[in-house]
Amino acid sequence: MDATTTVTIISTIIGAVVTILTMFILMIKFVKEPLEKRMDRLDSKIDIVKNDLQAQINKVDKKVDDLYQMLLAYFMKLDNHPPKSQDE
């Protein structure tokens, strides 16, 4: 092998390594970073939905508690004053 062939082979190897590194860096910049941004936005939207659902669940729980208190008061009143029978 002469010197030109050796230089050509080394140049080709260096070019391939530089190309692979450049592609890797570009992949990180244009794929990974936007993907992470989208994931962050999606996480924030999920948090908003979760908080909204929790607020709705709390409202329903309060309404159920209020209904339970009304029914309890009604039946307590019935126990204290039983309805008059028709025989009396």
Tab-separated table of N, CA and C in Angstrom:
chain	number	residue	atom	x	y	z
A	1	MET	N	0.853	-1.182	0.000
A	1	MET	CA	0.000	0.000	0.000
A	1	MET	C	0.896	1.243	0.000
A	2	ASP	N	0.506	2.158	-0.806
A	2	ASP	CA	1.273	3.399	-0.825
A	2	ASP	C	0.637	4.429	0.104
A	3	ALA	N	1.240	5.555	0.233
A	3	ALA	CA	0.822	6.587	1.187
A	3	ALA	C	-0.535	7.174	0.830
A	4	THR	N	-0.830	7.322	-0.441
A	4	THR	CA	-2.121	7.896	-0.836
A	4	THR	C	-3.279	6.987	-0.462
A	5	THR	N	-3.100	5.707	-0.595
A	5	THR	CA	-4.155	4.768	-0.218
A	5	THR	C	-4.391	4.825	1.287
A	6	THR	N	-3.334	4.879	2.049
A	6	THR	CA	-3.459	4.955	3.502
A	6	THR	C	-4.162	6.240	3.914
A	7	VAL	N	-3.799	7.343	3.316
A	7	VAL	CA	-4.435	8.633	3.625
A	7	VAL	C	-5.904	8.596	3.235
A	8	THR	N	-6.212	7.987	2.117
A	8	THR	CA	-7.602	7.885	1.669
A	8	THR	C	-8.423	7.052	2.647
A	9	ILE	N	-7.889	5.941	3.094
A	9	ILE	CA	-8.601	5.077	4.049
A	9	ILE	C	-8.819	5.816	5.366
A	10	ILE	N	-7.796	6.478	5.863
A	10	ILE	CA	-7.919	7.224	7.126
A	10	ILE	C	-8.917	8.366	6.966
A	11	SER	N	-8.878	9.054	5.840
A	11	SER	CA	-9.825	10.146	5.583
A	11	SER	C	-11.256	9.625	5.534
A	12	THR	N	-11.446	8.479	4.911
A	12	THR	CA	-12.775	7.871	4.830
A	12	THR	C	-13.279	7.499	6.219
A	13	ILE	N	-12.425	6.914	7.035
A	13	ILE	CA	-12.817	6.528	8.397
A	13	ILE	C	-13.159	7.770	9.219
A	14	ILE	N	-12.323	8.804	9.133
A	14	ILE	CA	-12.591	10.044	9.872
A	14	ILE	C	-13.893	10.675	9.385
A	15	GLY	N	-14.120	10.677	8.087
A	15	GLY	CA	-15.364	11.219	7.533
A	15	GLY	C	-16.580	10.458	8.024
A	16	ALA	N	-16.476	9.136	8.075
A	16	ALA	CA	-17.595	8.317	8.552
A	16	ALA	C	-17.881	8.603	10.020
A	17	VAL	N	-16.834	8.709	10.829
A	17	VAL	CA	-17.015	8.995	12.259
A	17	VAL	C	-17.653	10.365	12.450
A	18	VAL	N	-17.171	11.363	11.717
A	18	VAL	CA	-17.741	12.715	11.823
A	18	VAL	C	-19.201	12.713	11.384
A	19	THR	N	-19.510	11.994	10.320
A	19	THR	CA	-20.893	11.911	9.841
A	19	THR	C	-21.796	11.265	10.883
A	20	ILE	N	-21.353	10.180	11.470
A	20	ILE	CA	-22.155	9.485	12.484
A	20	ILE	C	-22.365	10.380	13.703
A	21	LEU	N	-21.311	11.048	14.153
A	21	LEU	CA	-21.448	11.953	15.300
A	21	LEU	C	-22.394	13.108	14.987
A	22	THR	N	-22.281	13.658	13.788
A	22	THR	CA	-23.163	14.755	13.385
A	22	THR	C	-24.614	14.296	13.351
A	23	MET	N	-24.866	13.125	12.797
A	23	MET	CA	-26.231	12.595	12.758
A	23	MET	C	-26.764	12.367	14.167
A	24	PHE	N	-25.931	11.869	15.049
A	24	PHE	CA	-26.343	11.631	16.430
A	24	PHE	C	-26.700	12.948	17.121
A	25	ILE	N	-25.859	13.964	16.934
A	25	ILE	CA	-26.124	15.272	17.547
A	25	ILE	C	-27.404	15.885	16.983
A	26	LEU	N	-27.590	15.798	15.676
A	26	LEU	CA	-28.811	16.329	15.065
A	26	LEU	C	-30.046	15.567	15.530
A	27	MET	N	-29.908	14.261	15.689
A	27	MET	CA	-31.025	13.463	16.173
A	27	MET	C	-31.416	13.912	17.578
A	28	ILE	N	-30.431	14.139	18.416
A	28	ILE	CA	-30.725	14.598	19.774
A	28	ILE	C	-31.408	15.960	19.728
A	29	LYS	N	-30.897	16.852	18.903
A	29	LYS	CA	-31.438	18.212	18.851
A	29	LYS	C	-32.844	18.248	18.274
A	30	PHE	N	-33.085	17.552	17.179
A	30	PHE	CA	-34.354	17.685	16.476
A	30	PHE	C	-35.377	16.610	16.815
A	31	VAL	N	-35.004	15.587	17.538
A	31	VAL	CA	-35.962	14.544	17.905
A	31	VAL	C	-36.188	14.529	19.408
A	32	LYS	N	-35.127	14.430	20.162
A	32	LYS	CA	-35.263	14.258	21.607
A	32	LYS	C	-35.799	15.511	22.285
A	33	GLU	N	-35.241	16.678	21.975
A	33	GLU	CA	-35.664	17.905	22.640
A	33	GLU	C	-37.132	18.244	22.356
A	34	PRO	N	-37.600	18.218	21.088
A	34	PRO	CA	-39.026	18.476	20.860
A	34	PRO	C	-39.918	17.424	21.524
A	35	LEU	N	-39.457	16.192	21.548
A	35	LEU	CA	-40.238	15.141	22.189
A	35	LEU	C	-40.363	15.403	23.682
A	36	GLU	N	-39.284	15.833	24.312
A	36	GLU	CA	-39.341	16.152	25.739
A	36	GLU	C	-40.263	17.336	25.998
A	37	LYS	N	-40.249	18.334	25.111
A	37	LYS	CA	-41.150	19.482	25.268
A	37	LYS	C	-42.604	19.040	25.156
A	38	ARG	N	-42.886	18.182	24.187
A	38	ARG	CA	-44.257	17.677	24.034
A	38	ARG	C	-44.681	16.882	25.253
A	39	MET	N	-43.763	16.083	25.780
A	39	MET	CA	-44.083	15.290	26.970
A	39	MET	C	-44.355	16.200	28.164
A	40	ASP	N	-43.603	17.284	28.301
A	40	ASP	CA	-43.841	18.235	29.386
A	40	ASP	C	-45.207	18.890	29.242
A	41	ARG	N	-45.560	19.283	28.011
A	41	ARG	CA	-46.881	19.877	27.787
A	41	ARG	C	-47.980	18.868	28.082
A	42	LEU	N	-47.772	17.635	27.676
A	42	LEU	CA	-48.758	16.594	27.938
A	42	LEU	C	-48.900	16.349	29.436
A	43	ASP	N	-47.790	16.346	30.163
A	43	ASP	CA	-47.845	16.182	31.617
A	43	ASP	C	-48.631	17.311	32.267
A	44	SER	N	-48.434	18.541	31.796
A	44	SER	CA	-49.170	19.664	32.383
A	44	SER	C	-50.662	19.550	32.071
A	45	LYS	N	-51.008	19.095	30.861
A	45	LYS	CA	-52.423	18.907	30.525
A	45	LYS	C	-53.035	17.800	31.372
A	46	ILE	N	-52.279	16.741	31.603
A	46	ILE	CA	-52.768	15.646	32.442
A	46	ILE	C	-53.013	16.142	33.859
A	47	ASP	N	-52.118	16.975	34.375
A	47	ASP	CA	-52.298	17.533	35.713
A	47	ASP	C	-53.552	18.392	35.787
A	48	ILE	N	-53.805	19.187	34.736
A	48	ILE	CA	-55.000	20.030	34.708
A	48	ILE	C	-56.252	19.162	34.719
A	49	VAL	N	-56.277	18.123	33.896
A	49	VAL	CA	-57.440	17.228	33.838
A	49	VAL	C	-57.624	16.513	35.174
A	50	LYS	N	-56.514	16.063	35.770
A	50	LYS	CA	-56.595	15.373	37.049
A	50	LYS	C	-57.174	16.291	38.126
A	51	ASN	N	-56.723	17.537	38.161
A	51	ASN	CA	-57.236	18.489	39.144
A	51	ASN	C	-58.710	18.779	38.907
A	52	ASP	N	-59.109	18.903	37.629
A	52	ASP	CA	-60.511	19.154	37.309
A	52	ASP	C	-61.379	17.975	37.731
A	53	LEU	N	-60.921	16.763	37.448
A	53	LEU	CA	-61.683	15.583	37.857
A	53	LEU	C	-61.776	15.480	39.373
A	54	GLN	N	-60.700	15.806	40.074
A	54	GLN	CA	-60.723	15.758	41.533
A	54	GLN	C	-61.712	16.781	42.078
A	55	ALA	N	-61.781	17.958	41.462
A	55	ALA	CA	-62.742	18.978	41.890
A	55	ALA	C	-64.173	18.482	41.672
A	56	GLN	N	-64.424	17.839	40.540
A	56	GLN	CA	-65.765	17.309	40.277
A	56	GLN	C	-66.112	16.199	41.258
A	57	ILE	N	-65.153	15.338	41.560
A	57	ILE	CA	-65.387	14.265	42.532
A	57	ILE	C	-65.702	14.856	43.893
A	58	ASN	N	-64.993	15.897	44.284
A	58	ASN	CA	-65.249	16.540	45.573
A	58	ASN	C	-66.646	17.147	45.619
A	59	LYS	N	-67.096	17.755	44.506
A	59	LYS	CA	-68.449	18.316	44.457
A	59	LYS	C	-69.494	17.216	44.614
A	60	VAL	N	-69.292	16.102	43.922
A	60	VAL	CA	-70.242	14.988	44.022
A	60	VAL	C	-70.246	14.428	45.442
A	61	ASP	N	-69.074	14.291	46.051
A	61	ASP	CA	-69.002	13.809	47.431
A	61	ASP	C	-69.768	14.728	48.369
A	62	LYS	N	-69.639	16.044	48.169
A	62	LYS	CA	-70.352	16.990	49.027
A	62	LYS	C	-71.853	16.846	48.835
A	63	LYS	N	-72.300	16.699	47.585
A	63	LYS	CA	-73.734	16.542	47.329
A	63	LYS	C	-74.257	15.250	47.953
A	64	VAL	N	-73.480	14.177	47.862
A	64	VAL	CA	-73.885	12.905	48.474
A	64	VAL	C	-73.953	13.059	49.990
A	65	ASP	N	-72.983	13.745	50.573
A	65	ASP	CA	-73.009	13.981	52.021
A	65	ASP	C	-74.224	14.804	52.423
A	66	ASP	N	-74.543	15.851	51.637
A	66	ASP	CA	-75.722	16.669	51.929
A	66	ASP	C	-76.998	15.838	51.836
A	67	LEU	N	-77.094	15.010	50.807
A	67	LEU	CA	-78.271	14.158	50.650
A	67	LEU	C	-78.380	13.176	51.811
A	68	TYR	N	-77.263	12.608	52.211
A	68	TYR	CA	-77.253	11.688	53.350
A	68	TYR	C	-77.727	12.399	54.613
A	69	GLN	N	-77.272	13.621	54.833
A	69	GLN	CA	-77.694	14.374	56.017
A	69	GLN	C	-79.191	14.672	55.972
A	70	MET	N	-79.707	15.012	54.783
A	70	MET	CA	-81.144	15.276	54.656
A	70	MET	C	-81.948	14.015	54.943
A	71	LEU	N	-81.524	12.894	54.379
A	71	LEU	CA	-82.243	11.643	54.619
A	71	LEU	C	-82.159	11.231	56.080
A	72	LEU	N	-81.010	11.402	56.683
A	72	LEU	CA	-80.844	11.069	58.092
A	72	LEU	C	-81.755	11.925	58.955
A	73	ALA	N	-81.809	13.223	58.667
A	73	ALA	CA	-82.686	14.117	59.433
A	73	ALA	C	-84.143	13.725	59.237
A	74	TYR	N	-84.536	13.389	58.014
A	74	TYR	CA	-85.918	13.001	57.737
A	74	TYR	C	-86.296	11.744	58.511
A	75	PHE	N	-85.437	10.719	58.457
A	75	PHE	CA	-85.774	9.476	59.145
A	75	PHE	C	-85.667	9.612	60.654
A	76	MET	N	-84.802	10.483	61.137
A	76	MET	CA	-84.750	10.739	62.583
A	76	MET	C	-86.048	11.396	63.034
A	77	LYS	N	-86.576	12.302	62.201
A	77	LYS	CA	-87.840	12.960	62.527
A	77	LYS	C	-88.959	11.921	62.546
A	78	LEU	N	-88.950	10.984	61.598
A	78	LEU	CA	-89.975	9.936	61.569
A	78	LEU	C	-89.876	9.036	62.794
A	79	ASP	N	-88.673	8.740	63.242
A	79	ASP	CA	-88.507	7.903	64.429
A	79	ASP	C	-89.004	8.607	65.680
A	80	ASN	N	-88.842	9.911	65.750
A	80	ASN	CA	-89.293	10.659	66.926
A	80	ASN	C	-90.795	10.872	66.918
A	81	HIS	N	-91.389	10.976	65.757
A	81	HIS	CA	-92.835	11.178	65.627
A	81	HIS	C	-93.373	10.153	64.642
A	82	PRO	N	-93.640	8.944	65.103
A	82	PRO	CA	-94.148	7.932	64.166
A	82	PRO	C	-95.505	8.351	63.614
A	83	PRO	N	-95.804	7.982	62.397
A	83	PRO	CA	-97.104	8.358	61.821
A	83	PRO	C	-98.234	7.679	62.590
A	84	LYS	N	-99.352	8.399	62.678
A	84	LYS	CA	-100.508	7.862	63.399
A	84	LYS	C	-101.140	6.757	62.570
A	85	SER	N	-101.519	5.704	63.258
A	85	SER	CA	-102.172	4.612	62.537
A	85	SER	C	-103.620	4.978	62.292
A	86	GLN	N	-104.257	4.315	61.369
A	86	GLN	CA	-105.632	4.640	61.009
A	86	GLN	C	-106.619	4.088	62.027
A	87	ASP	N	-106.162	3.202	62.910
A	87	ASP	CA	-107.054	2.633	63.917
A	87	ASP	C	-107.378	3.647	65.007
A	88	GLU	N	-106.556	4.638	65.191
A	88	GLU	CA	-106.760	5.594	66.290
A	88	GLU	C	-107.759	6.628	65.949
